[in-house]
Amino acid sequence: MSRLAAGVVLVTAHEPALDPEGPGGEDVGMTATAFLSVSLDPPLVLVSLREGSRMDDLLDEQPVWAVSVLSESQRHIAGRFAMKGRISDRLLFEDIPYVRGEASGALLVGGALATLECRTEQRVAAGDHTLAIGRVLTASVPSGDGGPLLHFKGRYRQLG
């Protein structure tokens, strides 16, 4: 499957605070290449999550999430959120420009080619992954600059 070029996205969600009186929760992010459009009517997308990952566990409890389609200049963001055994996500978001989505409360990366906010409609167990199918609540094209970031033969690439 490494011979199949795939677009690269950052999936984000906001983990609510455990204590309503305490801090405001935590932002979580995950790089994904298994992301696709499923349907235009209704607008549905799908992301594949490693079973038992932090994002899989979070989206099992939190139904709203967001996707930022990364541009070729955002390779560092993809690499940062794909690291195994990484530091806290709070620190990973620290120097990345973003806005908080109105529908999901999740972070949307500034400079992304497109952003979506979704609500999970269905979760399907598929081997060692969970397929999360989400209804698109909002979609925007904040930046038309640059081409897409691709993943091909185990490396990030760009068109051309």
mmCIF file with all atom_site columns, C-alpha atoms in Angstrom:
data_model
loop_
_atom_site.group_PDB
_atom_site.id
_atom_site.type_symbol
_atom_site.label_atom_id
_atom_site.label_alt_id
_atom_site.label_comp_id
_atom_site.label_asym_id
_atom_site.label_entity_id
_atom_site.label_seq_id
_atom_site.pdbx_PDB_ins_code
_atom_site.Cartn_x
_atom_site.Cartn_y
_atom_site.Cartn_z
_atom_site.occupancy
_atom_site.B_iso_or_equiv
_atom_site.pdbx_formal_charge
_atom_site.auth_seq_id
_atom_site.auth_comp_id
_atom_site.auth_asym_id
_atom_site.auth_atom_id
_atom_site.pdbx_PDB_model_num
ATOM 1   C CA . MET A 1 1   ? 0.000   0.000  0.000  1.00 0.00 ? 1   MET A CA 1
ATOM 2   C CA . SER A 1 2   ? 3.020   2.295  0.245  1.00 0.00 ? 2   SER A CA 1
ATOM 3   C CA . ARG A 1 3   ? 2.728   2.645  -3.564 1.00 0.00 ? 3   ARG A CA 1
ATOM 4   C CA . LEU A 1 4   ? -0.648  4.361  -3.244 1.00 0.00 ? 4   LEU A CA 1
ATOM 5   C CA . ALA A 1 5   ? -0.184  8.126  -2.863 1.00 0.00 ? 5   ALA A CA 1
ATOM 6   C CA . ALA A 1 6   ? -2.415  9.589  -0.172 1.00 0.00 ? 6   ALA A CA 1
ATOM 7   C CA . GLY A 1 7   ? -3.239  13.082 0.993  1.00 0.00 ? 7   GLY A CA 1
ATOM 8   C CA . VAL A 1 8   ? -2.163  13.993 4.509  1.00 0.00 ? 8   VAL A CA 1
ATOM 9   C CA . VAL A 1 9   ? -4.539  15.476 7.078  1.00 0.00 ? 9   VAL A CA 1
ATOM 10  C CA . LEU A 1 10  ? -4.414  16.452 10.719 1.00 0.00 ? 10  LEU A CA 1
ATOM 11  C CA . VAL A 1 11  ? -7.403  15.115 12.670 1.00 0.00 ? 11  VAL A CA 1
ATOM 12  C CA . THR A 1 12  ? -8.133  17.081 15.844 1.00 0.00 ? 12  THR A CA 1
ATOM 13  C CA . ALA A 1 13  ? -10.611 16.890 18.692 1.00 0.00 ? 13  ALA A CA 1
ATOM 14  C CA . HIS A 1 14  ? -11.115 18.662 21.993 1.00 0.00 ? 14  HIS A CA 1
ATOM 15  C CA . GLU A 1 15  ? -11.154 16.405 25.033 1.00 0.00 ? 15  GLU A CA 1
ATOM 16  C CA . PRO A 1 16  ? -13.545 17.975 27.552 1.00 0.00 ? 16  PRO A CA 1
ATOM 17  C CA . ALA A 1 17  ? -12.373 18.608 31.094 1.00 0.00 ? 17  ALA A CA 1
ATOM 18  C CA . LEU A 1 18  ? -13.065 15.795 33.547 1.00 0.00 ? 18  LEU A CA 1
ATOM 19  C CA . ASP A 1 19  ? -13.974 18.346 36.211 1.00 0.00 ? 19  ASP A CA 1
ATOM 20  C CA . PRO A 1 20  ? -16.206 21.221 35.059 1.00 0.00 ? 20  PRO A CA 1
ATOM 21  C CA . GLU A 1 21  ? -14.591 23.385 37.754 1.00 0.00 ? 21  GLU A CA 1
ATOM 22  C CA . GLY A 1 22  ? -11.041 22.541 36.573 1.00 0.00 ? 22  GLY A CA 1
ATOM 23  C CA . PRO A 1 23  ? -8.969  23.400 33.476 1.00 0.00 ? 23  PRO A CA 1
ATOM 24  C CA . GLY A 1 24  ? -10.771 23.597 30.126 1.00 0.00 ? 24  GLY A CA 1
ATOM 25  C CA . GLY A 1 25  ? -9.846  20.211 28.683 1.00 0.00 ? 25  GLY A CA 1
ATOM 26  C CA . GLU A 1 26  ? -7.162  19.276 26.188 1.00 0.00 ? 26  GLU A CA 1
ATOM 27  C CA . ASP A 1 27  ? -6.656  19.462 22.422 1.00 0.00 ? 27  ASP A CA 1
ATOM 28  C CA . VAL A 1 28  ? -5.591  16.237 20.694 1.00 0.00 ? 28  VAL A CA 1
ATOM 29  C CA . GLY A 1 29  ? -4.179  15.790 17.186 1.00 0.00 ? 29  GLY A CA 1
ATOM 30  C CA . MET A 1 30  ? -3.273  12.894 14.899 1.00 0.00 ? 30  MET A CA 1
ATOM 31  C CA . THR A 1 31  ? -1.746  12.735 11.413 1.00 0.00 ? 31  THR A CA 1
ATOM 32  C CA . ALA A 1 32  ? -3.740  10.549 9.020  1.00 0.00 ? 32  ALA A CA 1
ATOM 33  C CA . THR A 1 33  ? -3.320  9.415  5.441  1.00 0.00 ? 33  THR A CA 1
ATOM 34  C CA . ALA A 1 34  ? -6.343  7.092  5.427  1.00 0.00 ? 34  ALA A CA 1
ATOM 35  C CA . PHE A 1 35  ? -8.956  9.813  4.983  1.00 0.00 ? 35  PHE A CA 1
ATOM 36  C CA . LEU A 1 36  ? -11.549 10.026 2.214  1.00 0.00 ? 36  LEU A CA 1
ATOM 37  C CA . SER A 1 37  ? -14.848 11.386 1.046  1.00 0.00 ? 37  SER A CA 1
ATOM 38  C CA . VAL A 1 38  ? -17.641 8.811  1.369  1.00 0.00 ? 38  VAL A CA 1
ATOM 39  C CA . SER A 1 39  ? -20.767 10.647 0.215  1.00 0.00 ? 39  SER A CA 1
ATOM 40  C CA . LEU A 1 40  ? -21.880 14.046 -1.055 1.00 0.00 ? 40  LEU A CA 1
ATOM 41  C CA . ASP A 1 41  ? -25.536 13.652 0.002  1.00 0.00 ? 41  ASP A CA 1
ATOM 42  C CA . PRO A 1 42  ? -25.352 13.582 2.933  1.00 0.00 ? 42  PRO A CA 1
ATOM 43  C CA . PRO A 1 43  ? -21.774 14.875 3.154  1.00 0.00 ? 43  PRO A CA 1
ATOM 44  C CA . LEU A 1 44  ? -19.783 12.084 4.834  1.00 0.00 ? 44  LEU A CA 1
ATOM 45  C CA . VAL A 1 45  ? -16.062 11.468 5.285  1.00 0.00 ? 45  VAL A CA 1
ATOM 46  C CA . LEU A 1 46  ? -14.097 8.573  6.766  1.00 0.00 ? 46  LEU A CA 1
ATOM 47  C CA . VAL A 1 47  ? -10.886 8.415  8.772  1.00 0.00 ? 47  VAL A CA 1
ATOM 48  C CA . SER A 1 48  ? -9.094  5.250  9.840  1.00 0.00 ? 48  SER A CA 1
ATOM 49  C CA . LEU A 1 49  ? -7.885  5.227  13.468 1.00 0.00 ? 49  LEU A CA 1
ATOM 50  C CA . ARG A 1 50  ? -5.473  2.728  14.992 1.00 0.00 ? 50  ARG A CA 1
ATOM 51  C CA . GLU A 1 51  ? -7.529  0.689  17.472 1.00 0.00 ? 51  GLU A CA 1
ATOM 52  C CA . GLY A 1 52  ? -6.795  1.732  21.044 1.00 0.00 ? 52  GLY A CA 1
ATOM 53  C CA . SER A 1 53  ? -4.990  4.935  20.035 1.00 0.00 ? 53  SER A CA 1
ATOM 54  C CA . ARG A 1 54  ? -5.693  8.091  21.970 1.00 0.00 ? 54  ARG A CA 1
ATOM 55  C CA . MET A 1 55  ? -7.758  9.498  19.071 1.00 0.00 ? 55  MET A CA 1
ATOM 56  C CA . ASP A 1 56  ? -9.728  6.250  18.726 1.00 0.00 ? 56  ASP A CA 1
ATOM 57  C CA . ASP A 1 57  ? -10.528 6.308  22.444 1.00 0.00 ? 57  ASP A CA 1
ATOM 58  C CA . LEU A 1 58  ? -11.415 10.003 22.388 1.00 0.00 ? 58  LEU A CA 1
ATOM 59  C CA . LEU A 1 59  ? -13.706 9.758  19.337 1.00 0.00 ? 59  LEU A CA 1
ATOM 60  C CA . ASP A 1 60  ? -15.447 6.803  20.973 1.00 0.00 ? 60  ASP A CA 1
ATOM 61  C CA . GLU A 1 61  ? -16.615 9.261  23.668 1.00 0.00 ? 61  GLU A CA 1
ATOM 62  C CA . GLN A 1 62  ? -16.478 12.629 21.892 1.00 0.00 ? 62  GLN A CA 1
ATOM 63  C CA . PRO A 1 63  ? -18.626 12.717 18.714 1.00 0.00 ? 63  PRO A CA 1
ATOM 64  C CA . VAL A 1 64  ? -17.292 15.952 17.154 1.00 0.00 ? 64  VAL A CA 1
ATOM 65  C CA . TRP A 1 65  ? -13.892 16.365 15.523 1.00 0.00 ? 65  TRP A CA 1
ATOM 66  C CA . ALA A 1 66  ? -12.131 18.281 12.793 1.00 0.00 ? 66  ALA A CA 1
ATOM 67  C CA . VAL A 1 67  ? -9.832  17.731 9.833  1.00 0.00 ? 67  VAL A CA 1
ATOM 68  C CA . SER A 1 68  ? -7.253  20.084 8.324  1.00 0.00 ? 68  SER A CA 1
ATOM 69  C CA . VAL A 1 69  ? -6.052  19.112 4.837  1.00 0.00 ? 69  VAL A CA 1
ATOM 70  C CA . LEU A 1 70  ? -2.332  19.894 5.006  1.00 0.00 ? 70  LEU A CA 1
ATOM 71  C CA . SER A 1 71  ? -0.436  21.771 2.318  1.00 0.00 ? 71  SER A CA 1
ATOM 72  C CA . GLU A 1 72  ? 3.018   20.841 1.035  1.00 0.00 ? 72  GLU A CA 1
ATOM 73  C CA . SER A 1 73  ? 4.527   23.511 3.303  1.00 0.00 ? 73  SER A CA 1
ATOM 74  C CA . GLN A 1 74  ? 3.069   21.843 6.415  1.00 0.00 ? 74  GLN A CA 1
ATOM 75  C CA . ARG A 1 75  ? 5.226   18.688 6.392  1.00 0.00 ? 75  ARG A CA 1
ATOM 76  C CA . HIS A 1 76  ? 6.576   19.599 9.848  1.00 0.00 ? 76  HIS A CA 1
ATOM 77  C CA . ILE A 1 77  ? 3.038   19.493 11.281 1.00 0.00 ? 77  ILE A CA 1
ATOM 78  C CA . ALA A 1 78  ? 2.394   16.043 9.796  1.00 0.00 ? 78  ALA A CA 1
ATOM 79  C CA . GLY A 1 79  ? 5.679   14.706 11.157 1.00 0.00 ? 79  GLY A CA 1
ATOM 80  C CA . ARG A 1 80  ? 5.126   16.200 14.587 1.00 0.00 ? 80  ARG A CA 1
ATOM 81  C CA . PHE A 1 81  ? 1.720   14.567 15.106 1.00 0.00 ? 81  PHE A CA 1
ATOM 82  C CA . ALA A 1 82  ? 2.825   11.222 13.617 1.00 0.00 ? 82  ALA A CA 1
ATOM 83  C CA . MET A 1 83  ? 5.618   10.702 16.186 1.00 0.00 ? 83  MET A CA 1
ATOM 84  C CA . LYS A 1 84  ? 5.346   7.667  18.435 1.00 0.00 ? 84  LYS A CA 1
ATOM 85  C CA . GLY A 1 85  ? 5.864   8.290  22.168 1.00 0.00 ? 85  GLY A CA 1
ATOM 86  C CA . ARG A 1 86  ? 5.568   12.016 21.651 1.00 0.00 ? 86  ARG A CA 1
ATOM 87  C CA . ILE A 1 87  ? 5.291   14.771 24.216 1.00 0.00 ? 87  ILE A CA 1
ATOM 88  C CA . SER A 1 88  ? 1.944   16.273 25.186 1.00 0.00 ? 88  SER A CA 1
ATOM 89  C CA . ASP A 1 89  ? -0.240  17.493 22.341 1.00 0.00 ? 89  ASP A CA 1
ATOM 90  C CA . ARG A 1 90  ? -0.507  20.881 24.068 1.00 0.00 ? 90  ARG A CA 1
ATOM 91  C CA . LEU A 1 91  ? 3.172   21.490 23.389 1.00 0.00 ? 91  LEU A CA 1
ATOM 92  C CA . LEU A 1 92  ? 2.862   20.223 19.801 1.00 0.00 ? 92  LEU A CA 1
ATOM 93  C CA . PHE A 1 93  ? 0.182   22.823 19.022 1.00 0.00 ? 93  PHE A CA 1
ATOM 94  C CA . GLU A 1 94  ? 2.140   25.619 20.704 1.00 0.00 ? 94  GLU A CA 1
ATOM 95  C CA . ASP A 1 95  ? 3.681   27.290 17.613 1.00 0.00 ? 95  ASP A CA 1
ATOM 96  C CA . ILE A 1 96  ? 1.080   26.278 15.010 1.00 0.00 ? 96  ILE A CA 1
ATOM 97  C CA . PRO A 1 97  ? -1.397  28.947 13.897 1.00 0.00 ? 97  PRO A CA 1
ATOM 98  C CA . TYR A 1 98  ? -4.964  27.755 14.344 1.00 0.00 ? 98  TYR A CA 1
ATOM 99  C CA . VAL A 1 99  ? -8.557  28.754 14.989 1.00 0.00 ? 99  VAL A CA 1
ATOM 100 C CA . ARG A 1 100 ? -11.024 26.829 17.094 1.00 0.00 ? 100 ARG A CA 1
ATOM 101 C CA . GLY A 1 101 ? -13.928 25.387 15.110 1.00 0.00 ? 101 GLY A CA 1
ATOM 102 C CA . GLU A 1 102 ? -17.330 26.740 16.044 1.00 0.00 ? 102 GLU A CA 1
ATOM 103 C CA . ALA A 1 103 ? -19.156 23.434 15.575 1.00 0.00 ? 103 ALA A CA 1
ATOM 104 C CA . SER A 1 104 ? -16.573 21.079 17.100 1.00 0.00 ? 104 SER A CA 1
ATOM 105 C CA . GLY A 1 105 ? -14.399 23.179 19.385 1.00 0.00 ? 105 GLY A CA 1
ATOM 106 C CA . ALA A 1 106 ? -11.455 21.368 17.757 1.00 0.00 ? 106 ALA A CA 1
ATOM 107 C CA . LEU A 1 107 ? -8.416  23.154 16.359 1.00 0.00 ? 107 LEU A CA 1
ATOM 108 C CA . LEU A 1 108 ? -8.295  23.972 12.631 1.00 0.00 ? 108 LEU A CA 1
ATOM 109 C CA . VAL A 1 109 ? -4.777  24.568 11.289 1.00 0.00 ? 109 VAL A CA 1
ATOM 110 C CA . GLY A 1 110 ? -4.057  27.956 9.748  1.00 0.00 ? 110 GLY A CA 1
ATOM 111 C CA . GLY A 1 111 ? -2.804  27.726 6.167  1.00 0.00 ? 111 GLY A CA 1
ATOM 112 C CA . ALA A 1 112 ? -4.516  24.361 5.566  1.00 0.00 ? 112 ALA A CA 1
ATOM 113 C CA . LEU A 1 113 ? -5.864  23.779 2.054  1.00 0.00 ? 113 LEU A CA 1
ATOM 114 C CA . ALA A 1 114 ? -9.290  22.902 3.482  1.00 0.00 ? 114 ALA A CA 1
ATOM 115 C CA . THR A 1 115 ? -10.878 22.369 6.889  1.00 0.00 ? 115 THR A CA 1
ATOM 116 C CA . LEU A 1 116 ? -13.863 20.275 7.932  1.00 0.00 ? 116 LEU A CA 1
ATOM 117 C CA . GLU A 1 117 ? -15.762 19.832 11.162 1.00 0.00 ? 117 GLU A CA 1
ATOM 118 C CA . CYS A 1 118 ? -17.540 16.510 11.596 1.00 0.00 ? 118 CYS A CA 1
ATOM 119 C CA . ARG A 1 119 ? -19.881 14.580 13.867 1.00 0.00 ? 119 ARG A CA 1
ATOM 120 C CA . THR A 1 120 ? -19.398 10.814 14.062 1.00 0.00 ? 120 THR A CA 1
ATOM 121 C CA . GLU A 1 121 ? -22.298 8.936  12.462 1.00 0.00 ? 121 GLU A CA 1
ATOM 122 C CA . GLN A 1 122 ? -20.845 5.443  12.617 1.00 0.00 ? 122 GLN A CA 1
ATOM 123 C CA . ARG A 1 123 ? -17.794 3.557  13.890 1.00 0.00 ? 123 ARG A CA 1
ATOM 124 C CA . VAL A 1 124 ? -16.804 0.313  12.203 1.00 0.00 ? 124 VAL A CA 1
ATOM 125 C CA . ALA A 1 125 ? -14.246 -2.157 13.573 1.00 0.00 ? 125 ALA A CA 1
ATOM 126 C CA . ALA A 1 126 ? -11.878 -3.157 10.756 1.00 0.00 ? 126 ALA A CA 1
ATOM 127 C CA . GLY A 1 127 ? -8.962  -5.387 11.769 1.00 0.00 ? 127 GLY A CA 1
ATOM 128 C CA . ASP A 1 128 ? -6.596  -3.384 13.976 1.00 0.00 ? 128 ASP A CA 1
ATOM 129 C CA . HIS A 1 129 ? -8.299  -0.087 13.072 1.00 0.00 ? 129 HIS A CA 1
ATOM 130 C CA . THR A 1 130 ? -11.601 1.685  13.634 1.00 0.00 ? 130 THR A CA 1
ATOM 131 C CA . LEU A 1 131 ? -13.218 3.462  10.705 1.00 0.00 ? 131 LEU A CA 1
ATOM 132 C CA . ALA A 1 132 ? -14.905 6.645  11.917 1.00 0.00 ? 132 ALA A CA 1
ATOM 133 C CA . ILE A 1 133 ? -17.510 7.919  9.477  1.00 0.00 ? 133 ILE A CA 1
ATOM 134 C CA . GLY A 1 134 ? -18.416 11.520 10.104 1.00 0.00 ? 134 GLY A CA 1
ATOM 135 C CA . ARG A 1 135 ? -21.089 13.865 8.802  1.00 0.00 ? 135 ARG A CA 1
ATOM 136 C CA . VAL A 1 136 ? -19.534 17.118 7.651  1.00 0.00 ? 136 VAL A CA 1
ATOM 137 C CA . LEU A 1 137 ? -20.941 19.993 9.709  1.00 0.00 ? 137 LEU A CA 1
ATOM 138 C CA . THR A 1 138 ? -18.784 22.782 8.253  1.00 0.00 ? 138 THR A CA 1
ATOM 139 C CA . ALA A 1 139 ? -16.315 22.976 5.386  1.00 0.00 ? 139 ALA A CA 1
ATOM 140 C CA . SER A 1 140 ? -14.082 25.829 4.287  1.00 0.00 ? 140 SER A CA 1
ATOM 141 C CA . VAL A 1 141 ? -11.162 26.556 2.012  1.00 0.00 ? 141 VAL A CA 1
ATOM 142 C CA . PRO A 1 142 ? -9.067  28.970 4.091  1.00 0.00 ? 142 PRO A CA 1
ATOM 143 C CA . SER A 1 143 ? -6.014  28.880 1.807  1.00 0.00 ? 143 SER A CA 1
ATOM 144 C CA . GLY A 1 144 ? -5.604  28.256 -1.890 1.00 0.00 ? 144 GLY A CA 1
ATOM 145 C CA . ASP A 1 145 ? -1.826  28.586 -1.649 1.00 0.00 ? 145 ASP A CA 1
ATOM 146 C CA . GLY A 1 146 ? 0.413   25.670 -2.545 1.00 0.00 ? 146 GLY A CA 1
ATOM 147 C CA . GLY A 1 147 ? -0.269  22.072 -3.372 1.00 0.00 ? 147 GLY A CA 1
ATOM 148 C CA . PRO A 1 148 ? -1.280  19.155 -1.175 1.00 0.00 ? 148 PRO A CA 1
ATOM 149 C CA . LEU A 1 149 ? 1.058   17.263 1.114  1.00 0.00 ? 149 LEU A CA 1
ATOM 150 C CA . LEU A 1 150 ? 1.210   13.629 -0.018 1.00 0.00 ? 150 LEU A CA 1
ATOM 151 C CA . HIS A 1 151 ? 2.492   10.416 1.530  1.00 0.00 ? 151 HIS A CA 1
ATOM 152 C CA . PHE A 1 152 ? 4.100   7.944  -0.899 1.00 0.00 ? 152 PHE A CA 1
ATOM 153 C CA . LYS A 1 153 ? 6.570   5.074  -0.354 1.00 0.00 ? 153 LYS A CA 1
ATOM 154 C CA . GLY A 1 154 ? 6.901   5.927  3.354  1.00 0.00 ? 154 GLY A CA 1
ATOM 155 C CA . ARG A 1 155 ? 7.792   9.601  2.871  1.00 0.00 ? 155 ARG A CA 1
ATOM 156 C CA . TYR A 1 156 ? 6.036   12.947 2.654  1.00 0.00 ? 156 TYR A CA 1
ATOM 157 C CA . ARG A 1 157 ? 6.049   14.313 -0.913 1.00 0.00 ? 157 ARG A CA 1
ATOM 158 C CA . GLN A 1 158 ? 4.605   17.085 -3.008 1.00 0.00 ? 158 GLN A CA 1
ATOM 159 C CA . LEU A 1 159 ? 3.152   17.146 -6.513 1.00 0.00 ? 159 LEU A CA 1
ATOM 160 C CA . GLY A 1 160 ? 5.457   17.855 -9.422 1.00 0.00 ? 160 GLY A CA 1
#
